[in-house]
Coordinates of C-alpha atoms in Angstrom, one line a residue:
Chain O
M1 CA 0.2 -0.2 -0.3
T2 CA 1.3 3.2 -0.7
E3 CA 2.2 5.1 2.4
K4 CA 1.5 8.2 3.4
L5 CA 3.4 11.7 1.3
E6 CA 5.1 14.6 2.9
L7 CA 4.2 17.4 0.8
L8 CA 7.0 19.5 1.2
E9 CA 7.1 22.4 -2.0
E10 CA 4.2 23.8 -3.7
H11 CA 5.5 26.4 -6.6
K12 CA 2.8 27.1 -9.6
S13 CA 4.3 27.6 -12.1
F14 CA 2.9 28.6 -15.6
D15 CA -1.0 27.4 -15.2
G16 CA -0.1 25.0 -13.8
V17 CA 1.7 23.2 -10.3
Q18 CA 5.4 21.4 -9.7
L19 CA 4.9 19.9 -6.2
K20 CA 8.1 17.8 -4.9
Y21 CA 7.1 14.9 -2.1
R22 CA 8.8 13.0 1.3
H23 CA 7.6 9.3 1.2
Y24 CA 8.6 6.5 2.5
S25 CA 9.1 3.9 0.7
T26 CA 8.5 0.2 1.2
V27 CA 10.4 -0.8 -1.7
L28 CA 13.4 0.8 -0.5
G29 CA 13.1 0.4 2.9
C30 CA 14.4 4.5 3.0
N31 CA 12.5 7.7 2.7
M32 CA 12.4 9.3 -0.4
T33 CA 12.0 12.4 -2.4
F34 CA 9.7 12.8 -5.7
S35 CA 9.1 15.7 -7.6
L36 CA 5.8 16.8 -9.6
F37 CA 4.2 18.4 -12.4
L38 CA 1.0 18.5 -12.6
P39 CA -1.0 21.1 -15.2
N40 CA -3.1 23.0 -15.0
K41 CA -6.7 20.7 -13.6
E42 CA -9.7 22.6 -14.6
K43 CA -8.1 22.3 -18.4
F44 CA -7.0 18.5 -18.4
E45 CA -8.4 16.4 -15.9
T46 CA -6.8 13.0 -17.0
P47 CA -3.2 14.2 -17.9
P48 CA -1.3 11.5 -19.9
L49 CA 1.8 10.8 -17.4
V50 CA 5.9 11.1 -18.7
W51 CA 8.7 9.5 -16.7
W52 CA 11.2 11.9 -16.0
L53 CA 14.8 9.5 -14.8
S54 CA 17.6 11.5 -14.5
G55 CA 21.2 11.0 -14.2
L56 CA 24.5 9.8 -12.2
T57 CA 24.7 12.7 -8.8
C58 CA 21.5 14.3 -9.8
T59 CA 18.2 14.3 -7.4
D60 CA 14.5 14.3 -8.7
D61 CA 15.7 18.4 -8.5
N62 CA 17.7 18.6 -11.3
F63 CA 15.3 18.7 -14.1
T64 CA 12.9 19.8 -12.5
H65 CA 15.2 23.5 -12.3
K66 CA 16.6 23.6 -15.1
A67 CA 14.8 21.4 -17.8
G68 CA 13.1 24.4 -18.8
A69 CA 10.2 21.5 -19.2
Q70 CA 7.5 22.7 -17.4
K71 CA 6.8 25.9 -20.1
K72 CA 6.0 22.8 -23.0
A73 CA 4.6 20.2 -19.9
A74 CA 1.4 23.1 -19.3
E75 CA 1.1 23.9 -23.0
L76 CA 0.9 20.7 -24.3
G77 CA -1.2 19.4 -20.6
L78 CA 1.9 16.3 -19.6
A79 CA 2.6 15.9 -16.5
M80 CA 5.8 14.8 -15.2
L81 CA 7.5 12.7 -12.4
M82 CA 10.1 12.5 -12.1
P83 CA 11.3 10.3 -9.1
D84 CA 15.6 10.1 -7.2
T85 CA 17.7 8.3 -9.0
S86 CA 19.2 5.9 -5.7
P87 CA 17.9 5.0 -2.0
R88 CA 19.3 7.5 0.2
G89 CA 20.1 8.5 4.1
D90 CA 22.6 6.9 6.4
D91 CA 21.2 3.2 7.0
V92 CA 22.0 2.5 3.4
A93 CA 25.0 1.7 1.3
D94 CA 27.2 3.7 -0.1
S95 CA 30.5 4.0 -1.3
A96 CA 32.7 6.9 -2.6
D97 CA 32.5 7.6 -5.8
W98 CA 30.0 9.4 -7.5
D99 CA 29.2 7.0 -9.9
L100 CA 28.1 4.2 -7.1
G101 CA 26.2 4.0 -4.8
Q102 CA 23.6 6.9 -3.5
G103 CA 23.0 8.8 -6.6
A104 CA 24.1 6.0 -9.1
G105 CA 20.9 3.0 -8.7
F106 CA 21.3 2.2 -11.9
Y107 CA 17.1 1.4 -12.0
V108 CA 18.2 -1.9 -11.5
N109 CA 17.5 -4.6 -9.1
A110 CA 20.4 -5.1 -6.3
T111 CA 21.0 -9.1 -6.4
Q112 CA 24.2 -8.6 -4.4
E113 CA 25.7 -6.7 -0.9
P114 CA 25.3 -4.7 0.2
W115 CA 23.7 -3.2 -1.8
A116 CA 21.3 -6.2 -2.3
R117 CA 18.9 -4.2 0.8
N118 CA 17.8 -0.7 -1.0
F119 CA 19.3 -0.4 -4.4
R120 CA 16.0 -1.8 -5.9
M121 CA 14.4 0.8 -7.4
Y122 CA 13.7 -0.5 -11.0
D123 CA 10.4 -1.7 -8.2
Y124 CA 10.4 1.6 -7.4
I125 CA 9.7 3.2 -10.3
V126 CA 7.6 0.2 -11.6
T127 CA 5.3 -0.7 -9.2
E128 CA 5.4 1.4 -6.3
L129 CA 6.3 5.0 -8.2
T130 CA 3.7 4.2 -10.5
E131 CA 1.0 3.1 -7.6
I132 CA 1.6 6.7 -6.2
A133 CA 0.9 7.8 -9.0
R134 CA -2.3 6.1 -9.5
D135 CA -4.1 6.0 -6.7
T136 CA -3.2 9.8 -5.0
F137 CA -2.9 11.7 -7.7
G138 CA -5.7 10.2 -10.6
L139 CA -2.4 9.9 -12.9
T140 CA -3.8 6.8 -14.5
G141 CA -3.1 8.0 -18.2
P142 CA -1.3 6.5 -21.0
E143 CA 2.2 7.2 -20.2
S144 CA 5.7 8.3 -21.7
I145 CA 9.0 7.3 -20.2
M146 CA 12.7 9.5 -21.3
G147 CA 15.9 10.5 -19.0
H148 CA 18.8 11.3 -19.4
S149 CA 23.1 9.4 -19.4
M150 CA 22.6 6.8 -16.0
G151 CA 18.9 7.5 -17.0
G152 CA 18.3 7.2 -20.7
H153 CA 20.0 3.5 -19.5
G154 CA 17.2 3.6 -17.7
A155 CA 14.1 4.2 -19.5
L156 CA 15.2 2.4 -22.3
V157 CA 15.2 -0.1 -20.0
I158 CA 12.3 -0.1 -18.5
G159 CA 10.2 1.1 -21.8
L160 CA 11.8 -2.9 -23.2
R161 CA 10.7 -4.6 -20.3
N162 CA 7.4 -3.4 -19.4
T163 CA 5.8 -3.5 -23.6
G164 CA 2.4 -2.5 -23.5
R165 CA 2.5 -0.5 -21.2
F166 CA 4.5 2.9 -22.6
R167 CA 3.2 4.9 -25.9
S168 CA 7.5 6.5 -26.5
I169 CA 10.4 6.9 -25.5
S170 CA 13.2 9.0 -24.9
T171 CA 17.3 10.3 -24.2
F172 CA 19.8 12.5 -23.3
A173 CA 22.9 11.0 -23.9
P174 CA 21.6 7.4 -22.7
I175 CA 23.8 5.0 -21.8
V176 CA 22.7 2.1 -23.9
N177 CA 25.2 -1.1 -23.7
P178 CA 26.5 -1.0 -19.6
M179 CA 27.7 -4.3 -20.2
E180 CA 30.6 -2.7 -22.1
V181 CA 31.3 0.4 -21.1
P182 CA 32.9 1.6 -18.0
W183 CA 30.2 3.8 -15.9
G184 CA 27.8 0.6 -16.0
V185 CA 30.7 -3.2 -16.0
K186 CA 31.2 -0.5 -12.3
A187 CA 27.9 -0.5 -11.1
F188 CA 26.6 -4.2 -12.2
D189 CA 30.0 -5.3 -11.5
A190 CA 28.4 -4.2 -7.8
Y191 CA 24.6 -4.4 -7.8
L192 CA 24.6 -7.5 -9.4
G193 CA 27.7 -9.4 -9.1
T194 CA 30.8 -10.6 -11.8
D195 CA 29.3 -13.8 -13.1
R196 CA 27.1 -11.3 -15.9
E197 CA 24.1 -14.5 -15.7
S198 CA 21.4 -11.4 -15.6
W199 CA 23.7 -8.6 -17.2
P200 CA 21.8 -8.9 -19.9
E201 CA 18.1 -8.1 -18.4
W202 CA 19.3 -4.9 -17.8
D203 CA 20.7 -4.0 -20.5
A204 CA 18.8 -1.7 -23.4
T205 CA 21.3 -2.7 -25.7
K206 CA 20.6 -6.7 -25.0
L207 CA 17.2 -6.2 -24.7
L208 CA 16.2 -4.9 -28.0
A209 CA 18.4 -7.2 -29.5
E210 CA 16.2 -9.8 -28.6
Y211 CA 12.8 -8.0 -28.2
D212 CA 9.7 -8.7 -30.1
G213 CA 7.0 -7.4 -28.2
K214 CA 5.1 -3.9 -29.6
Q215 CA 7.5 -1.9 -31.6
I216 CA 6.8 2.2 -29.3
P217 CA 9.1 5.3 -30.9
I218 CA 12.2 5.4 -30.0
L219 CA 14.1 9.4 -30.2
I220 CA 17.8 9.9 -29.2
D221 CA 19.3 13.1 -28.3
Q222 CA 23.0 13.1 -28.7
G223 CA 25.7 16.0 -28.5
T224 CA 28.6 15.9 -30.6
G225 CA 31.3 18.0 -27.6
D226 CA 29.5 15.1 -25.5
G227 CA 32.9 14.0 -23.3
F228 CA 31.0 10.9 -22.2
F229 CA 30.5 10.0 -26.1
V230 CA 33.1 7.9 -26.3
M231 CA 33.6 5.8 -23.5
Q232 CA 30.6 5.4 -22.5
L233 CA 27.7 6.4 -24.1
Q234 CA 27.6 4.7 -28.2
P235 CA 24.2 5.1 -29.3
E236 CA 24.7 3.9 -32.1
K237 CA 24.9 0.8 -30.7
L238 CA 21.9 0.4 -29.9
S239 CA 20.4 2.8 -33.8
D240 CA 22.3 0.1 -34.9
I241 CA 20.5 -3.1 -34.0
A242 CA 17.3 -0.4 -34.6
T243 CA 18.7 -0.6 -38.0
E244 CA 19.2 -4.0 -38.9
K245 CA 15.5 -5.4 -36.4
G246 CA 13.8 -2.4 -38.8
Y247 CA 12.6 -0.6 -35.4
P248 CA 11.2 2.9 -36.0
M249 CA 14.2 4.6 -33.3
T250 CA 15.5 8.1 -34.5
L251 CA 19.4 8.8 -33.2
R252 CA 19.9 12.7 -33.9
M253 CA 23.2 14.0 -33.1
Q254 CA 23.7 17.2 -32.0
A255 CA 26.8 19.1 -33.6
G256 CA 28.4 21.1 -30.0
Y257 CA 26.2 20.5 -27.4
D258 CA 27.9 18.6 -24.2
H259 CA 26.7 16.0 -21.6
S260 CA 24.8 19.0 -19.9
Y261 CA 21.2 20.1 -18.6
Y262 CA 22.0 23.1 -21.4
F263 CA 21.3 20.5 -23.8
I264 CA 18.3 19.1 -22.5
A265 CA 17.0 22.2 -22.1
S266 CA 18.0 22.7 -26.0
F267 CA 16.1 19.6 -26.9
I268 CA 13.1 19.2 -24.3
D269 CA 10.2 21.0 -25.9
E270 CA 11.1 18.7 -28.5
H271 CA 10.8 15.1 -26.8
L272 CA 7.8 16.4 -25.4
E273 CA 6.2 16.9 -28.0
F274 CA 7.7 13.9 -28.9
H275 CA 6.3 12.0 -26.3
Q276 CA 2.8 14.5 -27.2
K277 CA 2.0 13.0 -30.8
H278 CA 2.3 8.9 -29.6
L279 CA 0.1 9.3 -25.4
Chain V
M1 CA 41.7 48.9 -17.7
T2 CA 39.9 45.0 -18.1
E3 CA 41.6 42.5 -16.0
K4 CA 41.9 38.6 -17.6
L5 CA 39.3 37.2 -18.0
E6 CA 39.4 33.6 -17.4
L7 CA 36.9 30.8 -18.7
L8 CA 35.1 28.2 -16.6
E9 CA 32.0 27.4 -18.7
E10 CA 31.0 26.7 -22.0
H11 CA 28.4 25.2 -23.2
K12 CA 26.1 25.5 -26.4
S13 CA 22.7 26.3 -25.0
F14 CA 20.1 26.5 -28.2
D15 CA 21.4 27.1 -30.8
G16 CA 23.6 30.1 -29.0
V17 CA 26.2 29.5 -25.5
Q18 CA 26.0 29.8 -22.2
L19 CA 29.1 30.8 -20.6
K20 CA 31.3 31.5 -17.0
Y21 CA 33.9 34.0 -16.4
R22 CA 35.8 34.5 -13.1
H23 CA 37.6 37.4 -13.6
Y24 CA 39.9 40.3 -10.7
S25 CA 37.7 43.3 -9.9
T26 CA 39.5 46.2 -9.9
V27 CA 35.9 47.7 -7.8
L28 CA 35.7 45.6 -5.5
G29 CA 38.9 44.1 -4.7
C30 CA 37.7 40.9 -5.0
N31 CA 37.6 37.7 -7.9
M32 CA 34.3 37.8 -8.8
T33 CA 32.8 35.7 -11.5
F34 CA 29.2 35.7 -14.1
S35 CA 27.2 34.5 -16.7
L36 CA 26.9 35.3 -19.5
F37 CA 24.1 34.5 -22.5
L38 CA 25.3 34.7 -26.3
P39 CA 22.9 34.5 -29.4
N40 CA 24.5 33.6 -32.5
K41 CA 27.4 35.0 -33.9
E42 CA 26.1 34.4 -37.3
K43 CA 22.2 35.8 -36.7
F44 CA 23.0 38.4 -34.7
E45 CA 26.9 40.4 -35.2
T46 CA 25.6 42.9 -32.1
P47 CA 23.2 42.2 -29.6
P48 CA 21.3 43.3 -27.5
L49 CA 21.7 43.8 -23.9
V50 CA 19.4 42.5 -21.5
W51 CA 21.2 42.7 -17.5
W52 CA 20.2 40.7 -15.0
L53 CA 20.2 41.5 -11.7
S54 CA 19.4 38.5 -9.1
G55 CA 17.9 38.2 -5.5
L56 CA 19.4 37.6 -2.4
T57 CA 21.7 34.7 -1.4
C58 CA 21.8 34.3 -5.6
T59 CA 24.9 34.1 -7.6
D60 CA 25.3 34.6 -11.0
D61 CA 24.4 30.4 -10.9
N62 CA 20.1 31.2 -9.8
F63 CA 18.7 32.7 -12.9
T64 CA 21.6 31.1 -15.7
H65 CA 20.5 28.2 -14.1
K66 CA 16.3 28.3 -13.4
A67 CA 14.9 30.9 -15.3
G68 CA 14.3 29.0 -18.8
A69 CA 15.6 32.4 -20.3
Q70 CA 18.1 31.1 -22.6
K71 CA 15.5 29.7 -25.5
K72 CA 13.2 33.2 -25.7
A73 CA 16.4 35.6 -26.0
A74 CA 18.4 33.2 -29.0
E75 CA 14.8 33.5 -30.9
L76 CA 15.1 37.1 -30.2
G77 CA 18.4 37.6 -30.9
L78 CA 19.2 39.2 -26.9
A79 CA 22.0 38.7 -25.0
M80 CA 22.2 38.5 -21.3
L81 CA 24.1 39.0 -18.7
M82 CA 23.8 38.6 -15.2
P83 CA 26.8 39.1 -12.3
D84 CA 26.9 37.7 -8.9
T85 CA 24.9 40.0 -6.1
S86 CA 27.7 40.2 -4.0
P87 CA 31.8 41.1 -3.9
R88 CA 33.0 36.6 -2.4
G89 CA 35.8 35.9 -0.4
D90 CA 37.5 35.4 2.8
D91 CA 39.0 39.0 2.6
V92 CA 36.1 40.6 2.5
A93 CA 33.6 41.6 4.8
D94 CA 30.7 39.0 5.8
S95 CA 28.3 38.5 8.6
A96 CA 25.9 35.6 9.6
D97 CA 23.0 36.5 8.3
W98 CA 21.9 35.8 4.7
D99 CA 19.6 38.5 3.9
L100 CA 23.5 41.0 4.9
G101 CA 27.1 41.1 3.8
Q102 CA 28.2 37.8 1.1
G103 CA 25.0 37.1 -1.4
A104 CA 23.2 40.4 0.0
G105 CA 25.1 43.3 -1.9
F106 CA 21.9 45.6 -2.4
Y107 CA 23.8 47.6 -5.6
V108 CA 24.6 50.1 -3.5
N109 CA 28.0 51.6 -2.6
A110 CA 29.2 51.3 0.6
T111 CA 30.4 54.4 2.5
Q112 CA 30.1 52.3 6.1
E113 CA 33.2 49.8 7.6
P114 CA 33.3 47.2 7.1
W115 CA 31.5 46.9 3.4
A116 CA 33.2 49.6 2.0
R117 CA 35.9 48.9 1.1
N118 CA 34.5 45.5 -1.1
F119 CA 30.3 46.6 -1.3
R120 CA 30.7 48.4 -4.3
M121 CA 28.2 46.8 -6.6
Y122 CA 26.4 48.9 -8.4
D123 CA 30.2 50.8 -9.4
Y124 CA 31.6 47.6 -10.7
I125 CA 27.9 47.2 -13.1
V126 CA 27.5 50.4 -13.9
T127 CA 31.2 50.5 -15.2
E128 CA 33.5 47.8 -14.3
L129 CA 31.6 45.2 -15.9
T130 CA 29.9 47.3 -18.9
E131 CA 33.6 48.1 -20.2
I132 CA 33.7 43.8 -20.5
A133 CA 30.3 43.5 -22.4
R134 CA 31.7 46.8 -24.6
D135 CA 35.7 45.8 -24.3
T136 CA 35.6 42.2 -23.6
F137 CA 31.8 41.3 -26.3
G138 CA 31.5 43.1 -28.0
L139 CA 28.6 44.6 -26.2
T140 CA 27.6 47.9 -27.9
G141 CA 24.0 48.4 -28.6
P142 CA 21.5 48.8 -27.4
E143 CA 20.7 48.1 -23.3
S144 CA 18.1 47.1 -20.7
I145 CA 17.9 46.0 -17.6
M146 CA 16.2 43.1 -15.0
G147 CA 15.9 42.1 -11.9
H148 CA 13.8 39.5 -9.2
S149 CA 13.3 40.8 -5.9
M150 CA 16.5 43.0 -3.8
G151 CA 17.8 42.6 -8.1
G152 CA 14.5 44.1 -9.1
H153 CA 15.4 47.3 -7.2
G154 CA 18.6 46.6 -7.7
A155 CA 17.7 47.7 -11.8
L156 CA 15.2 50.2 -11.1
V157 CA 17.6 51.8 -8.8
I158 CA 20.5 51.6 -12.0
G159 CA 17.9 52.1 -14.7
L160 CA 16.2 55.1 -13.2
R161 CA 19.7 56.9 -12.3
N162 CA 21.4 56.2 -15.4
T163 CA 19.4 57.9 -18.1
G164 CA 18.9 57.2 -21.0
R165 CA 21.6 54.3 -21.1
F166 CA 18.4 51.4 -20.9
R167 CA 16.0 51.0 -22.7
S168 CA 13.2 49.4 -20.9
I169 CA 13.0 48.4 -17.4
S170 CA 10.9 45.0 -16.1
T171 CA 11.3 43.3 -12.6
F172 CA 10.1 40.3 -10.5
A173 CA 8.8 40.5 -7.3
P174 CA 11.4 43.6 -6.4
I175 CA 11.7 46.2 -3.0
V176 CA 10.3 49.3 -4.2
N177 CA 11.2 51.4 -1.1
P178 CA 13.9 49.6 0.5
M179 CA 14.3 52.3 2.8
E180 CA 10.8 51.6 4.5
V181 CA 10.7 47.9 4.0
P182 CA 13.2 45.6 6.9
W183 CA 14.9 43.5 4.2
G184 CA 16.2 47.1 3.3
V185 CA 16.9 49.0 6.4
K186 CA 19.0 46.7 8.0
A187 CA 21.5 47.0 5.4
F188 CA 21.1 50.8 3.8
D189 CA 21.6 50.4 7.8
A190 CA 25.2 48.1 7.7
Y191 CA 26.2 49.5 4.5
L192 CA 25.5 53.4 3.9
G193 CA 24.5 54.5 7.8
T194 CA 21.9 55.1 10.6
D195 CA 21.6 59.0 8.8
R196 CA 20.0 57.7 6.2
E197 CA 21.1 61.4 4.4
S198 CA 21.6 59.3 1.7
W199 CA 19.0 56.5 1.4
P200 CA 17.0 58.5 -1.1
E201 CA 19.5 57.6 -3.9
W202 CA 19.0 54.6 -3.4
D203 CA 15.6 53.9 -3.2
A204 CA 13.3 53.3 -6.4
T205 CA 9.9 55.2 -4.8
K206 CA 12.4 58.1 -3.3
L207 CA 14.4 58.5 -6.9
L208 CA 10.9 57.8 -9.6
A209 CA 9.2 60.7 -6.7
E210 CA 11.5 63.0 -8.2
Y211 CA 12.4 61.2 -11.8
D212 CA 12.6 63.9 -14.6
G213 CA 14.6 62.2 -17.2
K214 CA 13.3 60.1 -20.7
Q215 CA 10.7 58.1 -19.3
I216 CA 12.0 54.1 -20.1
P217 CA 8.7 52.2 -19.8
I218 CA 9.2 50.1 -17.0
L219 CA 7.7 46.1 -16.5
I220 CA 6.5 44.9 -13.0
D221 CA 5.4 41.6 -12.3
Q222 CA 4.0 40.1 -8.6
G223 CA 2.4 36.9 -8.3
T224 CA 0.1 37.7 -4.7
G225 CA 1.4 34.4 -3.2
D226 CA 4.2 35.7 -3.0
G227 CA 5.4 35.6 1.6
F228 CA 8.0 39.0 1.2
F229 CA 5.0 40.2 -1.1
V230 CA 3.2 42.5 1.7
M231 CA 6.0 42.9 4.2
Q232 CA 8.9 43.3 1.8
L233 CA 8.1 44.1 -1.8
Q234 CA 4.9 46.9 -1.9
P235 CA 4.7 47.1 -6.0
E236 CA 2.3 49.0 -5.2
K237 CA 4.1 51.8 -3.9
L238 CA 6.4 52.7 -6.9
S239 CA 3.2 52.1 -9.1
D240 CA 0.9 55.1 -7.5
I241 CA 3.7 57.4 -8.2
A242 CA 4.3 56.3 -11.5
T243 CA 0.4 56.8 -12.0
E244 CA 0.1 60.9 -10.0
K245 CA 3.2 61.5 -12.7
G246 CA 1.8 59.3 -16.2
Y247 CA 5.0 57.7 -15.8
P248 CA 4.7 54.9 -18.4
M249 CA 4.8 51.9 -15.5
T250 CA 2.7 48.7 -16.0
L251 CA 2.9 46.2 -12.4
R252 CA 0.9 42.9 -13.3
M253 CA 0.1 40.7 -10.7
Q254 CA -0.3 37.2 -10.9
A255 CA -2.6 34.9 -9.1
G256 CA -0.6 32.8 -7.5
Y257 CA 3.3 32.7 -7.8
D258 CA 5.3 32.7 -5.1
H259 CA 8.7 34.4 -5.1
S260 CA 10.8 31.5 -6.5
Y261 CA 12.3 30.9 -10.0
Y262 CA 9.2 29.2 -10.8
F263 CA 6.8 32.8 -11.3
I264 CA 10.6 33.7 -12.6
A265 CA 10.4 31.2 -15.0
S266 CA 6.1 31.3 -16.0
F267 CA 7.3 34.9 -17.4
I268 CA 10.5 35.9 -18.1
D269 CA 9.6 34.7 -22.1
E270 CA 7.5 37.8 -21.7
H271 CA 10.6 40.2 -20.3
L272 CA 12.3 39.8 -23.1
E273 CA 9.5 39.7 -25.7
F274 CA 8.9 43.3 -23.4
H275 CA 12.3 44.5 -23.9
Q276 CA 12.5 43.4 -27.3
K277 CA 10.2 45.9 -27.9
H278 CA 12.8 48.4 -26.8
L279 CA 15.6 47.3 -28.4

């Protein structure tokens, strides 16, 4: 059941409302915050819901503060739900590295200690936060999912593993093949174990190669000035498979843009319009 | 003369560029940062310049990160220059209070110790940073000025004291009469002295009452859900004088908006369009 939500912030934003909540997550075993934008409820009674999954080191605040997405979401009548990127707190395992532990949940269900007790971001999003969205906020309409970097990985994995649930997926500079890049290998070694047996089910490139579900459209933007592009991201690995399979995926190389929220802000309106077409 | 600028950040943003610099300010006697957005230089060779002055506790980052202004500025071909809100550093006077000292320069030239040595934000903006804008970045076109809260006060004071320089002024939730409200009295007591003799020249309401310069249009947005509205801001004091004098000022009460950057983001496009009309 949904635990009690504590309202931390409420701001009128365009003609909608930007909210931030804290709640105890039974899936993660700790307190969590999330942010939620709701368009004008007089105009949009059951708005479609677009999920946003953030990247390494982020909380639910980064996209909420920096992406400038509320204007277009208000105009199109889209709700947006921004989870945090990992379990948090003094009682939750962590590492000294910014790319492992708190702030770096990688949207998997960890099976290895000391992570297995709390690091279940996949279940948290797919079940617990979904239930809150539907039961508490009445967001029972169609859904899409998007994300950035580690959150792009999360959006692709969650979208492809829940066939039929999401109408569209979009990502900015996603980690598409975590099994084969340093960030992903480090996280999967820790969270999933070094035997690699379970890794493919958390790897968008592997999932797409085996995918035979409903073909939901995927949009990927990648900046050519992104310092992580070559070593960590490699979105062409995913688009090559899409091309082979005739899967509807658009990879746009955006000249000169980096890995920051300035890049996200520059194209977020187009992503929301892309989702709106399918919602 | 302009000291050397150190480029700290450069991000492609829409089809412009978002920059952040550090430099030694000879006026303030300390290192300072500022942020600058430049529209596409192929399309806009000498863009008009809109100054943004931030409120209490802010740096040059708050507006840059949170206002979502770059999209409209890129489209209209406007440069935007965001100074910090006070001198900074271990050698600069400070107080334990968030509304006095570092982060709270109030855009005045302090005459009282220990503030007089560094707290000269008025001169810093009107002379030193202006020289950098013109000489280093070639921003020799027309100018407008805008700001929020303490920065709204700064925009009004700088705009009204430099008659003919700025084409338009706009503010979000400005402190219009600092001589008569707690934030302003506290700051002016410290920076300008308790005898109040020099206070009127730093108070927009007093300046407008005496103003006989060129009538540059002023736009003010004030949220009705702003917790500082009644005690600290009172924009109607300024608009009453404008009405009496037949001065071109528009005060818009925006129902339900608070004092945050969500409010600013909701109306920043309209402010940039307002300036563009006059630039």
